[in-house]
XYZ file of N, CA and C in Angstrom:
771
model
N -27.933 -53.150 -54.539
C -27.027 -52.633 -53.500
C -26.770 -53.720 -52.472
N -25.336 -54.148 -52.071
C -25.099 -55.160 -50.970
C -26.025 -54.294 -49.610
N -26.022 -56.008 -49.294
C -26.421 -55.420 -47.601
C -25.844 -54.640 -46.905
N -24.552 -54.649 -46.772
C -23.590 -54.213 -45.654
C -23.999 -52.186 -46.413
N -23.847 -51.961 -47.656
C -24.188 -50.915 -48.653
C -25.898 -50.453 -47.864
N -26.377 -51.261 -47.909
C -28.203 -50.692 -47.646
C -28.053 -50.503 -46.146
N -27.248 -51.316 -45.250
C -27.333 -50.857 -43.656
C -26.536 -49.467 -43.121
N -25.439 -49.552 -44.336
C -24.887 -48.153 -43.819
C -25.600 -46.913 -44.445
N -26.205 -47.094 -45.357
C -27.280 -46.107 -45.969
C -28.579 -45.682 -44.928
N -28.684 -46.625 -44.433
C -30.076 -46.826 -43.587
C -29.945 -46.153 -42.458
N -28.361 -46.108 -41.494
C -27.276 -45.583 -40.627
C -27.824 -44.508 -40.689
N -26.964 -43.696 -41.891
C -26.981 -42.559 -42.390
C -28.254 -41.856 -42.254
N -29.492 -42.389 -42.885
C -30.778 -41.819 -43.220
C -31.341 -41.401 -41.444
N -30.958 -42.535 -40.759
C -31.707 -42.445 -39.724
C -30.701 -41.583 -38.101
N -29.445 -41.286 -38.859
C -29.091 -40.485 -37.640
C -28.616 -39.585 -38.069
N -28.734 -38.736 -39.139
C -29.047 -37.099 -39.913
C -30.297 -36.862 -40.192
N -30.135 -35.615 -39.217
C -31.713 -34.851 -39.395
C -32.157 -34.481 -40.555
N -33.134 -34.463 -40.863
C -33.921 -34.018 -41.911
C -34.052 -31.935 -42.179
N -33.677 -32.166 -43.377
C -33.338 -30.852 -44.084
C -32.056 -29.943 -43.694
N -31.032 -30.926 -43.431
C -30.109 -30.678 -43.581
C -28.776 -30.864 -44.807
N -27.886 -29.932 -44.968
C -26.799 -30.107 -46.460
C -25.981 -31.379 -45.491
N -25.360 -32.702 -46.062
C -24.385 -33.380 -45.921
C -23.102 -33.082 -46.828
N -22.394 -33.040 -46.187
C -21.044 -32.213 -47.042
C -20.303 -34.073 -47.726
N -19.734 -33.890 -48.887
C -18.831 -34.965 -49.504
C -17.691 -35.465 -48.238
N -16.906 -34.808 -48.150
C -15.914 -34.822 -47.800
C -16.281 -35.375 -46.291
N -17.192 -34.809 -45.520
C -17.577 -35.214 -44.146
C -18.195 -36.516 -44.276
N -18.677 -37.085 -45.180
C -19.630 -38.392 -45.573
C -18.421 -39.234 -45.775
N -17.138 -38.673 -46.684
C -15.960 -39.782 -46.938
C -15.382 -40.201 -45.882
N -15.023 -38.796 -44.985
C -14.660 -39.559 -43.470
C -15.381 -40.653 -42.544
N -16.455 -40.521 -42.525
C -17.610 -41.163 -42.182
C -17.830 -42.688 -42.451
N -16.846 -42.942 -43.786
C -16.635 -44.128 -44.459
C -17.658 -44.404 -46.038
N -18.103 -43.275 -45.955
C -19.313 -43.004 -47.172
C -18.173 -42.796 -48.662
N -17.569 -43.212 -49.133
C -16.397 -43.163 -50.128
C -17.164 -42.113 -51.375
N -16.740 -41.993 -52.312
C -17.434 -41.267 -53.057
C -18.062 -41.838 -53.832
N -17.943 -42.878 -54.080
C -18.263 -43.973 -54.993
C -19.422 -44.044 -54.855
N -19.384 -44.696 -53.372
C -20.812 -44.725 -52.978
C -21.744 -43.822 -52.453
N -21.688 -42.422 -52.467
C -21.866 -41.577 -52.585
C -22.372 -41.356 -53.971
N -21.984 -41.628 -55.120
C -22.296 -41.403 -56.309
C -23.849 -42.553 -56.607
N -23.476 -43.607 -56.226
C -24.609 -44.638 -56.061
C -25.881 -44.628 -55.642
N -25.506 -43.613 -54.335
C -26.596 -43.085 -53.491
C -27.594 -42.530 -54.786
N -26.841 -41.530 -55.348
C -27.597 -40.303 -55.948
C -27.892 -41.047 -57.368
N -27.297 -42.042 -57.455
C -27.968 -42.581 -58.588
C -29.294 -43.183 -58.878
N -29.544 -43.783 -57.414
C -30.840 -44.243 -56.970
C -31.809 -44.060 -56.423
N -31.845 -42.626 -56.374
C -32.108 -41.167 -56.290
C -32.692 -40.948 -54.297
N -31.499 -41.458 -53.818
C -31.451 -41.246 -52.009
C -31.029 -40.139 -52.029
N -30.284 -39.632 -53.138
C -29.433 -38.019 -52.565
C -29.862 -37.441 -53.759
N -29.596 -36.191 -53.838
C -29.325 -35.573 -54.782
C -28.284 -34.363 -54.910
N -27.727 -33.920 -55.584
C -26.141 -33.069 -55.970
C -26.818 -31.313 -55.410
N -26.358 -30.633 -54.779
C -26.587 -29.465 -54.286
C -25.812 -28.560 -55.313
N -24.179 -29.017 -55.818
C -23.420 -28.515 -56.191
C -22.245 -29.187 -55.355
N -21.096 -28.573 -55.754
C -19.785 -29.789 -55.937
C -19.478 -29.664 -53.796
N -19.756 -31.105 -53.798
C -19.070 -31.550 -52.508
C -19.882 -31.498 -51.605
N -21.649 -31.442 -51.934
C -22.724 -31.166 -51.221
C -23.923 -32.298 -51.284
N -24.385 -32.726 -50.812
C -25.704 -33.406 -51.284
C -26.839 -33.260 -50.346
N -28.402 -33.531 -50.262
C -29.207 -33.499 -49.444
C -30.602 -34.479 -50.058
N -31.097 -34.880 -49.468
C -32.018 -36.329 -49.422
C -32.565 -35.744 -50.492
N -32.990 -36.825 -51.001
C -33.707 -36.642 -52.401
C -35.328 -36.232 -51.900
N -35.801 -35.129 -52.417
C -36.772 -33.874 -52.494
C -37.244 -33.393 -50.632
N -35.765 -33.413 -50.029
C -36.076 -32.683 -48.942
C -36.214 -31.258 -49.111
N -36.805 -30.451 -48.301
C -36.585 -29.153 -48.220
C -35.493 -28.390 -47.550
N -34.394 -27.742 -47.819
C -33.192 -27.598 -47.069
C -33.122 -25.752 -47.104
N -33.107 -25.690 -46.409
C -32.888 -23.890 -46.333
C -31.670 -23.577 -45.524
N -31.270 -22.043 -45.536
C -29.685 -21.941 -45.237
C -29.471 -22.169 -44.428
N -29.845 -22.223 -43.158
C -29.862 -23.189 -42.288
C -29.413 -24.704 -42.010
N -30.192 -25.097 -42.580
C -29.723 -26.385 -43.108
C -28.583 -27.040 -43.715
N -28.134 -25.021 -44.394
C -26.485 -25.209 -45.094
C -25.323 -24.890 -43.908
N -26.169 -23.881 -43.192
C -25.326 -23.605 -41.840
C -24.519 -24.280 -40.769
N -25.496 -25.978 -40.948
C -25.887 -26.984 -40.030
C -24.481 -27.841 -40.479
N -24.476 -27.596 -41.434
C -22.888 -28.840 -42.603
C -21.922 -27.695 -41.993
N -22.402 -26.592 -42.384
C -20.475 -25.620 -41.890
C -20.375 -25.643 -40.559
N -21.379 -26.039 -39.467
C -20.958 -25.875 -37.912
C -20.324 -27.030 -37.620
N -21.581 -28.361 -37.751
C -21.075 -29.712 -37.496
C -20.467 -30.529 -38.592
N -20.134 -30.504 -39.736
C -19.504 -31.134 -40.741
C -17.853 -30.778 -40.990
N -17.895 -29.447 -41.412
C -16.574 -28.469 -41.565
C -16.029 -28.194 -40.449
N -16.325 -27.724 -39.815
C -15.831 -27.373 -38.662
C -15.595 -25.862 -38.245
N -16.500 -24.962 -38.888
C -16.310 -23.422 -39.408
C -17.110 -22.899 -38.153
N -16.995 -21.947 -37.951
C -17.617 -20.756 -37.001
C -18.521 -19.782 -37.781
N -18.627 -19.508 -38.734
C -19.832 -19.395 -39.494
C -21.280 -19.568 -38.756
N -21.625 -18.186 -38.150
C -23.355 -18.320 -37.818
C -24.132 -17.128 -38.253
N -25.381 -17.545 -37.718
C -26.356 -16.638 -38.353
C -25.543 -15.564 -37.098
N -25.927 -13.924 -36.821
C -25.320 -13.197 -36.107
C -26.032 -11.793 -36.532
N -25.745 -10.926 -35.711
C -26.432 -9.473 -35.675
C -27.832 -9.491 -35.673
N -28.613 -8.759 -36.824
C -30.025 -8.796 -36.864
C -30.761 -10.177 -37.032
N -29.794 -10.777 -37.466
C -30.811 -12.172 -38.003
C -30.878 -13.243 -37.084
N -29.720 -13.017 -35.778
C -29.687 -14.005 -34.359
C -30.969 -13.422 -33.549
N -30.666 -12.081 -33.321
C -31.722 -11.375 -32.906
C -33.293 -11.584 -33.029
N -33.074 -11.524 -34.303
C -34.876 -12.156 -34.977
C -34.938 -13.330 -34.806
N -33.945 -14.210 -35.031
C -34.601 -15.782 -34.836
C -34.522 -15.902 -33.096
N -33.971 -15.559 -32.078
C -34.456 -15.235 -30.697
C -35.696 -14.763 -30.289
N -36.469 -13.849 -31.164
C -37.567 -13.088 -30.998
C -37.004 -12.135 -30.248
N -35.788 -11.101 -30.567
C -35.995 -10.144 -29.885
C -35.646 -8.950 -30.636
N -36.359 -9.096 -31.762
C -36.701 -7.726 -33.186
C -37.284 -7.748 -33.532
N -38.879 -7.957 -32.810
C -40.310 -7.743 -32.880
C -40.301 -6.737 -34.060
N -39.855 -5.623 -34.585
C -40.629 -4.698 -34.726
C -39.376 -4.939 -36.550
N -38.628 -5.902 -36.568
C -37.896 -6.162 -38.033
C -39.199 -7.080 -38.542
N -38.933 -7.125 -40.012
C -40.284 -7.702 -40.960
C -39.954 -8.837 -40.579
N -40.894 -9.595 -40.566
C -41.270 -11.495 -40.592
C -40.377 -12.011 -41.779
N -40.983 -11.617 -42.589
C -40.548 -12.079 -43.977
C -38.952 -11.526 -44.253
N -37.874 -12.683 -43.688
C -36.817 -11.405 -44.128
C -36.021 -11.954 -44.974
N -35.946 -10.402 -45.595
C -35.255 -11.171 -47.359
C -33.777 -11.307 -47.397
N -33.184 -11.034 -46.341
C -31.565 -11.296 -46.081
C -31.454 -11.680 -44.843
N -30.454 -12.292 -44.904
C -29.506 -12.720 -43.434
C -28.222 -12.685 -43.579
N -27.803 -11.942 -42.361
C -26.226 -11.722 -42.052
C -25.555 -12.703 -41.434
N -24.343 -13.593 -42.053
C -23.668 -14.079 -40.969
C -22.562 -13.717 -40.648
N -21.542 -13.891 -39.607
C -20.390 -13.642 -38.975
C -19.710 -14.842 -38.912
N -17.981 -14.837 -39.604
C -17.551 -15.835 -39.215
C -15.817 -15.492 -38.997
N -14.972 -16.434 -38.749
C -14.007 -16.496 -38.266
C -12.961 -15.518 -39.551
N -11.781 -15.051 -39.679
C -11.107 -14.750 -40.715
C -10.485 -15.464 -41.174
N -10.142 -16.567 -40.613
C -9.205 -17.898 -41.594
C -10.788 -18.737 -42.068
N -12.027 -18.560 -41.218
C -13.070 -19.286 -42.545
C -13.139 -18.909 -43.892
N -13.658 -20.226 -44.166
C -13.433 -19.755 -45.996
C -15.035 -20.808 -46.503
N -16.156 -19.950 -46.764
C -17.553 -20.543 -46.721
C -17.533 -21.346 -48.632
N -17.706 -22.722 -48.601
C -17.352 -23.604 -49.251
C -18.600 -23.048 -50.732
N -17.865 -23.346 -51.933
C -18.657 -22.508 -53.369
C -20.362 -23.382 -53.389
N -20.602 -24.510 -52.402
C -21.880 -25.093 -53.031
C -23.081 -24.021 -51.663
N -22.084 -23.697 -50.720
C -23.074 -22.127 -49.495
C -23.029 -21.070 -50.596
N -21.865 -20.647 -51.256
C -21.850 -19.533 -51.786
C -23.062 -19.629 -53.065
N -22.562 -20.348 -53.682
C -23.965 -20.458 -55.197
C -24.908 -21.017 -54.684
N -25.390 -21.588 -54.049
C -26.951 -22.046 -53.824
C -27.588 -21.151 -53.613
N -29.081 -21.122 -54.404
C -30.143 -19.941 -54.178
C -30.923 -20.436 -52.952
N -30.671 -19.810 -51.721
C -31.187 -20.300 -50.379
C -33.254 -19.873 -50.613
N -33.110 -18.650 -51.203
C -34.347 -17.944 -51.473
C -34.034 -16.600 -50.232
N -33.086 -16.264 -50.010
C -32.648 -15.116 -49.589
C -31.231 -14.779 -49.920
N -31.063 -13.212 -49.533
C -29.783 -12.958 -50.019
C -28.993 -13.168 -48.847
N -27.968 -13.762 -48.903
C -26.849 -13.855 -47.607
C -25.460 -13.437 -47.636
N -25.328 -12.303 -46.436
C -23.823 -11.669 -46.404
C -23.405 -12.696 -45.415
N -22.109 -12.752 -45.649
C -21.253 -13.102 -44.785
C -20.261 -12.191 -44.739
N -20.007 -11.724 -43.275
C -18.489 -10.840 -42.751
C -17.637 -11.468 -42.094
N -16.248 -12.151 -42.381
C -15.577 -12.622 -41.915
C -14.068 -12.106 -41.243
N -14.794 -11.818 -39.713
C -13.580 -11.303 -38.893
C -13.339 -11.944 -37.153
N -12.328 -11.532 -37.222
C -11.865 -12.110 -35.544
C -11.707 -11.124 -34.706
N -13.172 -9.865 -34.909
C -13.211 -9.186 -33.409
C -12.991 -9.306 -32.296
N -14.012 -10.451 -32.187
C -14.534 -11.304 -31.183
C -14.047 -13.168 -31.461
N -13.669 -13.643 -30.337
C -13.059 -15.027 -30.003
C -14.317 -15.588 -30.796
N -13.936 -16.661 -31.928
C -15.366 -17.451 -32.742
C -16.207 -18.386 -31.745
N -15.790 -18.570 -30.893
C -16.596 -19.428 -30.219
C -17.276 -19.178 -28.722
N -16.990 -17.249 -28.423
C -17.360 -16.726 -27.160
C -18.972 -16.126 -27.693
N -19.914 -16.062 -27.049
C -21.362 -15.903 -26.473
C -22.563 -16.387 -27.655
N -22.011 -17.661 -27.921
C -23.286 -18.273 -28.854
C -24.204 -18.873 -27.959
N -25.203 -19.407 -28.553
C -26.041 -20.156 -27.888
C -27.068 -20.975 -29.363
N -27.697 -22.091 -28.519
C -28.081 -22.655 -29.792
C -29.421 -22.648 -29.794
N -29.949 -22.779 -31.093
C -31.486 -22.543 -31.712
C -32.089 -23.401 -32.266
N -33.048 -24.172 -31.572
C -33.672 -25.055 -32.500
C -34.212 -24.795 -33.663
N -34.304 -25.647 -34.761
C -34.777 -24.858 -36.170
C -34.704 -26.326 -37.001
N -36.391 -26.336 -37.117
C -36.781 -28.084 -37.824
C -36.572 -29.306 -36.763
N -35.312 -29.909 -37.228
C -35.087 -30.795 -36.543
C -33.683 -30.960 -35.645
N -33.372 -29.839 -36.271
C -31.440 -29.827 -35.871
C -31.838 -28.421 -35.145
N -30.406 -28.219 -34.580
C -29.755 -27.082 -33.777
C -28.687 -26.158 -34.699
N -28.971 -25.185 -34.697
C -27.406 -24.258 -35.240
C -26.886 -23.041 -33.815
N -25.783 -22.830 -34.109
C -25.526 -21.958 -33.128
C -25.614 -20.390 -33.098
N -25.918 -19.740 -32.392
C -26.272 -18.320 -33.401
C -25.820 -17.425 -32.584
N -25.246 -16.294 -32.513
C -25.146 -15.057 -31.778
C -26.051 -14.992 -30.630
N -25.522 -14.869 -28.753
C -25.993 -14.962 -28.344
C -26.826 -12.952 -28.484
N -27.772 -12.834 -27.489
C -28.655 -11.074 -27.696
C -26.745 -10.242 -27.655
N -26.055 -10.463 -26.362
C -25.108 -9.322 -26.463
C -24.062 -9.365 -27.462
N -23.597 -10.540 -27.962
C -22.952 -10.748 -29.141
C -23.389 -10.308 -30.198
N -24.717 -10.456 -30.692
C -25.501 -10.417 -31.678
C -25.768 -8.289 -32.063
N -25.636 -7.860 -30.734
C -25.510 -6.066 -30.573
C -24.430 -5.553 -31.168
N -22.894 -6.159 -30.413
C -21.783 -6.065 -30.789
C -21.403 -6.306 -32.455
N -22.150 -7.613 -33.025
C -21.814 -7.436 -34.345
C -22.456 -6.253 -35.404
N -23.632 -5.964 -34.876
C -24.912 -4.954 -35.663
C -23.733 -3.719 -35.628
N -23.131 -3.404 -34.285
C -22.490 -2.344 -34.125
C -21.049 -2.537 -35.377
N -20.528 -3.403 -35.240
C -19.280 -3.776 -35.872
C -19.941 -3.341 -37.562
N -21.152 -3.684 -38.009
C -21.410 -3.097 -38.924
C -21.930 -1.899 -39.225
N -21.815 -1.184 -38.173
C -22.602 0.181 -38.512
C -20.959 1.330 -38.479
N -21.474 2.343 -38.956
C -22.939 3.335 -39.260
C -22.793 2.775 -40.635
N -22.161 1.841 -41.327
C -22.087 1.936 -42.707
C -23.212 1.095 -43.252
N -23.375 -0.467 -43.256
C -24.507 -1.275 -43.035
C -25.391 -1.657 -42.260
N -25.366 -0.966 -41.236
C -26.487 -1.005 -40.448
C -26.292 0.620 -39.300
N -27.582 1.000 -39.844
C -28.129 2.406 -39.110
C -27.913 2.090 -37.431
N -27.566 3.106 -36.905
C -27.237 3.256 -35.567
C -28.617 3.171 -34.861
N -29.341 4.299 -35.253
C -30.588 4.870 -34.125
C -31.188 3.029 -34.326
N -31.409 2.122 -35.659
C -31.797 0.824 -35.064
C -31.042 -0.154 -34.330
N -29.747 -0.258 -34.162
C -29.077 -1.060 -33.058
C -29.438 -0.322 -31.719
N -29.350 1.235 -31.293
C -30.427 1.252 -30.394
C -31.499 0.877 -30.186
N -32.808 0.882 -31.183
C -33.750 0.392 -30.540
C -33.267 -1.327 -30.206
N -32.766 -1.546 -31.072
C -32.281 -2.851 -30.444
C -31.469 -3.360 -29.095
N -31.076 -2.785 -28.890
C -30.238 -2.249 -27.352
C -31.308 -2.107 -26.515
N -32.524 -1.520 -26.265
C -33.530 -0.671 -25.960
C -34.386 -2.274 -25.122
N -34.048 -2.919 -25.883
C -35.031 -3.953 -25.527
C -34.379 -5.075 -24.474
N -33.033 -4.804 -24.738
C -32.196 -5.876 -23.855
C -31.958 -5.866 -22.498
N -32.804 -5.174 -21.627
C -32.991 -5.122 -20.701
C -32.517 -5.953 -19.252
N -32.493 -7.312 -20.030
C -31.866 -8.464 -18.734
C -31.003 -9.031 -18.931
N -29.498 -8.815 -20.320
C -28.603 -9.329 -20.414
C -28.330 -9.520 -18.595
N -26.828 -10.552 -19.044
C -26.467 -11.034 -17.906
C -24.741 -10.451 -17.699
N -25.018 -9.300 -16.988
C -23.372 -8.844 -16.464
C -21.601 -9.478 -17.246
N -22.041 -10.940 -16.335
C -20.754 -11.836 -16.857
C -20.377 -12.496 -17.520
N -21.799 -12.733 -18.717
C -21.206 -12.391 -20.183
C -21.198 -11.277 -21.002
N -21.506 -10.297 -20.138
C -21.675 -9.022 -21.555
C -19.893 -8.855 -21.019
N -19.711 -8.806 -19.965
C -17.848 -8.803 -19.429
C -17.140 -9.298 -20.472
N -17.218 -10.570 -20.441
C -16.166 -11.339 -20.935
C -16.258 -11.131 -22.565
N -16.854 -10.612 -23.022
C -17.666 -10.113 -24.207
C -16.827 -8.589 -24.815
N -17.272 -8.195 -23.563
C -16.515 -6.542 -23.724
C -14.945 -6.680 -23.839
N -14.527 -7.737 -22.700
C -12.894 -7.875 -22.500
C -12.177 -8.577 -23.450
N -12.728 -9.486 -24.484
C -12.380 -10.045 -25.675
C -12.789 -9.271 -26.845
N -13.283 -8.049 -27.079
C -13.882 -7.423 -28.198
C -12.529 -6.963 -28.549
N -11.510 -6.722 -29.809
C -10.436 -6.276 -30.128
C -11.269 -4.457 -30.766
N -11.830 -4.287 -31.031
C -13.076 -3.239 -31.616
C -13.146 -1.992 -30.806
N -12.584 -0.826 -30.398
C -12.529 -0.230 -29.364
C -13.943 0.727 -29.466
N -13.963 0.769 -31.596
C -15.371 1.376 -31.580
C -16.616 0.666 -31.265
N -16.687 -0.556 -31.129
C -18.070 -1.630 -30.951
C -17.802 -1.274 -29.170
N -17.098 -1.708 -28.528
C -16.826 -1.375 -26.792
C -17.430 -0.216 -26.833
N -17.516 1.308 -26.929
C -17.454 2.566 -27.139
C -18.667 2.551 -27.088
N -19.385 2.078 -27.956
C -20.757 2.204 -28.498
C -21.661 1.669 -27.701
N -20.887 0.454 -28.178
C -22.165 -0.680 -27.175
C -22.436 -0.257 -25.480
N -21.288 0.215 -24.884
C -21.383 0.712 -23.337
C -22.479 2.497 -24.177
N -21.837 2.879 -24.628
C -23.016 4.306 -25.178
C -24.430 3.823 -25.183
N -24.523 2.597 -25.855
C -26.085 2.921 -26.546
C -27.062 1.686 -25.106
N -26.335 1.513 -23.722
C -26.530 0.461 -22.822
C -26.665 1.050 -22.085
N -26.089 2.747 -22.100
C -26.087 4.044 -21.515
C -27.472 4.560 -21.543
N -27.427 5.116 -22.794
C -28.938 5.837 -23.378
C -29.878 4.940 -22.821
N -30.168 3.541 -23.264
C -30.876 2.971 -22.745
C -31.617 3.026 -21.305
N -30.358 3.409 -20.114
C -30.914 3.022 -18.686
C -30.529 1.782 -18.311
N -29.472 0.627 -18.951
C -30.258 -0.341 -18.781
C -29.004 -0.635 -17.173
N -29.860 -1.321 -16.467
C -29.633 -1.721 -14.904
C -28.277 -2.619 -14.775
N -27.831 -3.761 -15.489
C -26.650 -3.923 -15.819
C -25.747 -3.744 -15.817
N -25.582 -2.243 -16.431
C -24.439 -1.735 -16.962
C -23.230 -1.201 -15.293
N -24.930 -1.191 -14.154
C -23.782 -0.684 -13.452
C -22.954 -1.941 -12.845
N -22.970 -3.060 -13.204
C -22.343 -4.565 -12.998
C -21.361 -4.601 -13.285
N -21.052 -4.199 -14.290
C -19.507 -4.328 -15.470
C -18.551 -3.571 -14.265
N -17.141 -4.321 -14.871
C -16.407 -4.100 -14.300
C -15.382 -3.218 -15.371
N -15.620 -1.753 -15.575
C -15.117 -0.711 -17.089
C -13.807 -0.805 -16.812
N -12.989 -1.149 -15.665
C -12.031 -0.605 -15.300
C -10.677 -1.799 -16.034
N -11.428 -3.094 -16.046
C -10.891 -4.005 -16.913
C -10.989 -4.627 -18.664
N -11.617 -3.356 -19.046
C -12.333 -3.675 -21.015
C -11.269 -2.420 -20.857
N -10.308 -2.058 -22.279
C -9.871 -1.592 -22.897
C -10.584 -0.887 -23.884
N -10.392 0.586 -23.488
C -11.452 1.547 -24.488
C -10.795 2.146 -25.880
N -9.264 1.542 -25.305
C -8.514 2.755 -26.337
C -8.093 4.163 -25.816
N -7.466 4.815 -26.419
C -7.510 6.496 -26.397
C -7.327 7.354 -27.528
N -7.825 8.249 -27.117
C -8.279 9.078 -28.103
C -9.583 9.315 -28.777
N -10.117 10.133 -29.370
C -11.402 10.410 -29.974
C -11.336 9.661 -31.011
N -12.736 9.171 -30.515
C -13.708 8.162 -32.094
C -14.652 9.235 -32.317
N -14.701 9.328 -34.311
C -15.404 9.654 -34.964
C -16.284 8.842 -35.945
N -17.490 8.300 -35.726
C -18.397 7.153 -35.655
C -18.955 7.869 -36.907
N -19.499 9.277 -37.152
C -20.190 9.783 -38.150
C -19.468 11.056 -38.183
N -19.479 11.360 -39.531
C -18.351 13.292 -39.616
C -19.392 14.148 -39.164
N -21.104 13.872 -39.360
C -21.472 15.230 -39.101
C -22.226 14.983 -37.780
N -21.497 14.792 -36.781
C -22.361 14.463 -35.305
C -22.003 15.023 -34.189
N -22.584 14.769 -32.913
C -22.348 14.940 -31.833
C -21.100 14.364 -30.947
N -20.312 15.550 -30.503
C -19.752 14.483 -29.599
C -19.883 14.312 -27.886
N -19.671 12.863 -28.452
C -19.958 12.421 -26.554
C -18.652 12.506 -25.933
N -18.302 13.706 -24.493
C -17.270 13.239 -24.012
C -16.991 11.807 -23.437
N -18.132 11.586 -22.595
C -17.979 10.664 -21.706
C -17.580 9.457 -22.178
N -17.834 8.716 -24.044
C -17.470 7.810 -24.278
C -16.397 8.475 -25.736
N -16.242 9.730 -25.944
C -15.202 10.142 -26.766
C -15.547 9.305 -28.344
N -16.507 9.778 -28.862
C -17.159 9.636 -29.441
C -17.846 10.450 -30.276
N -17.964 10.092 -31.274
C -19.067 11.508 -32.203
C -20.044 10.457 -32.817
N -21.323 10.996 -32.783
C -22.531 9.801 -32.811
C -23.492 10.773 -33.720
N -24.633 9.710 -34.543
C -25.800 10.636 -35.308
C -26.290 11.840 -33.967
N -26.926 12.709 -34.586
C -27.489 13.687 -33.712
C -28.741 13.046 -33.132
N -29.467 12.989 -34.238
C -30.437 12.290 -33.983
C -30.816 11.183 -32.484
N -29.418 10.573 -32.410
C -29.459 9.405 -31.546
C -29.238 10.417 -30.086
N -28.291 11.414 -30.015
C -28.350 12.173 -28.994
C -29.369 13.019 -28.361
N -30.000 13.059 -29.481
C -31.181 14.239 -29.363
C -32.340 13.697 -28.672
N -32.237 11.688 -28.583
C -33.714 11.146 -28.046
C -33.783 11.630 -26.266
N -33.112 11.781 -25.624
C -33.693 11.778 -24.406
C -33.716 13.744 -23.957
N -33.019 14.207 -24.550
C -33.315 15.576 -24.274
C -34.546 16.345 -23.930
């Protein structure tokens, strides 16, 4: 391998974190051609993930790591989000350690590249791709190894659980999850509420922030979030709430009685 070949290799090695996916296409811009790209992996510095992917030869890379190429490589909005921002925050104590799926949330013009889709991460991974919510309003970032990804901040991360329920994710647990959020911060759960296009996630999320108690809520400014009109029916066989026009599990109504 020329010199000028071993210094930009050396570049490379030493200012990408470890156990992270390097995408083809982001390496060609980079000046990494494919060629040499192919060279790399011949001499076994890389190795092939699947088409347009590579990662150091016998690193350990987890989805994360694949997450890390679609935030900073691609340029995608693609994050971890709902239960699985939540848990990697530590604030779903009471979800298993060991978790055998993760949800992400991403933009509706994203399109998650076939070497994320086929790779066996060693969990199962959904991705829901919509533009409820602005892709780049209440993230925050998470250290994880050696790199950062960006993930659903706690009130974002509510809003999406909700966006999936009652169908994939049970209500009475985005309450207890709600239950715990105790010190969100007013003027982003606002700007949060006032960009949500979702009139049933708004609805809810002020409902289940309700039930809660939580101290906050009397911060918001309701008079500027758009609720919609008319009655939401959340579940056919439930309760309804006037106050947020709503029909909810019984169950969930029945806790403070």
């Amino acid at each position: 391998m020329s010199t000028e070949n071993e210094s930009k290799l050396n570049h490379l090695l030493s200012t990408q974190p470890l156990g992270v996916v390097l995408s083809s296409a982001w390496l060609a811009k980079q000046g990494y051609s494919l060629d040499l790209q192919k060279r790399y992996k011949r001499s076994h510095w890389f190795n092939s993930i699947g088409t347009g992917a590579l990662i150091r030869h016998s690193d350990q890379v987890d989805y994360l790591g694949g997450i890390y190429a679609l935030q900073t490589q691609l340029g995608l909005s693609v994050h971890p989000a709902a239960k699985t921002a939540l848990s990697m925050q530590g604030k779903a104590h009471y979800l298993e350690l060991a978790t055998k799926s993760v949800q992400l949330f991403g933009g509706k013009e994203d399109s998650l590249p076939l070497w994320f889709k086929k790779r066996d991460w060693g969990v199962s991974v959904n991705c829901k791709l919509t533009s409820f919510l602005p892709a780049d309003l209440g993230l925050v970032e998470v250290g994880h190894k050696s790199f950062k990804v960006k993930v659903s901040s706690s009130a974002r991360a509510v809003m999406e659980c909700l966006y999936l329920a009652p169908k994939s994710q049970p209500l009475m647990e985005v309450y207890e999850l709600m239950e715990g959020l105790n010190n969100l911060r007013p003027a982003t759960v606002q700007k949060l509420l006032e960009a949500c296009t979702s009139v049933k996630v708004k609805r809810l999320f002020l409902y289940l922030a309700d039930r809660a108690g939580h101290e906050w809520l009397n911060y918001l400014k309701l008079d500027k979030v758009d609720l919609g009109s008319g009655k939401r029916a959340i579940v056919s066989d439930g309760v309804y709430v006037p106050k947020y026009q709503i029909t909810v599990p019984k169950e969930l109504e029945a806790l403070h009685e």
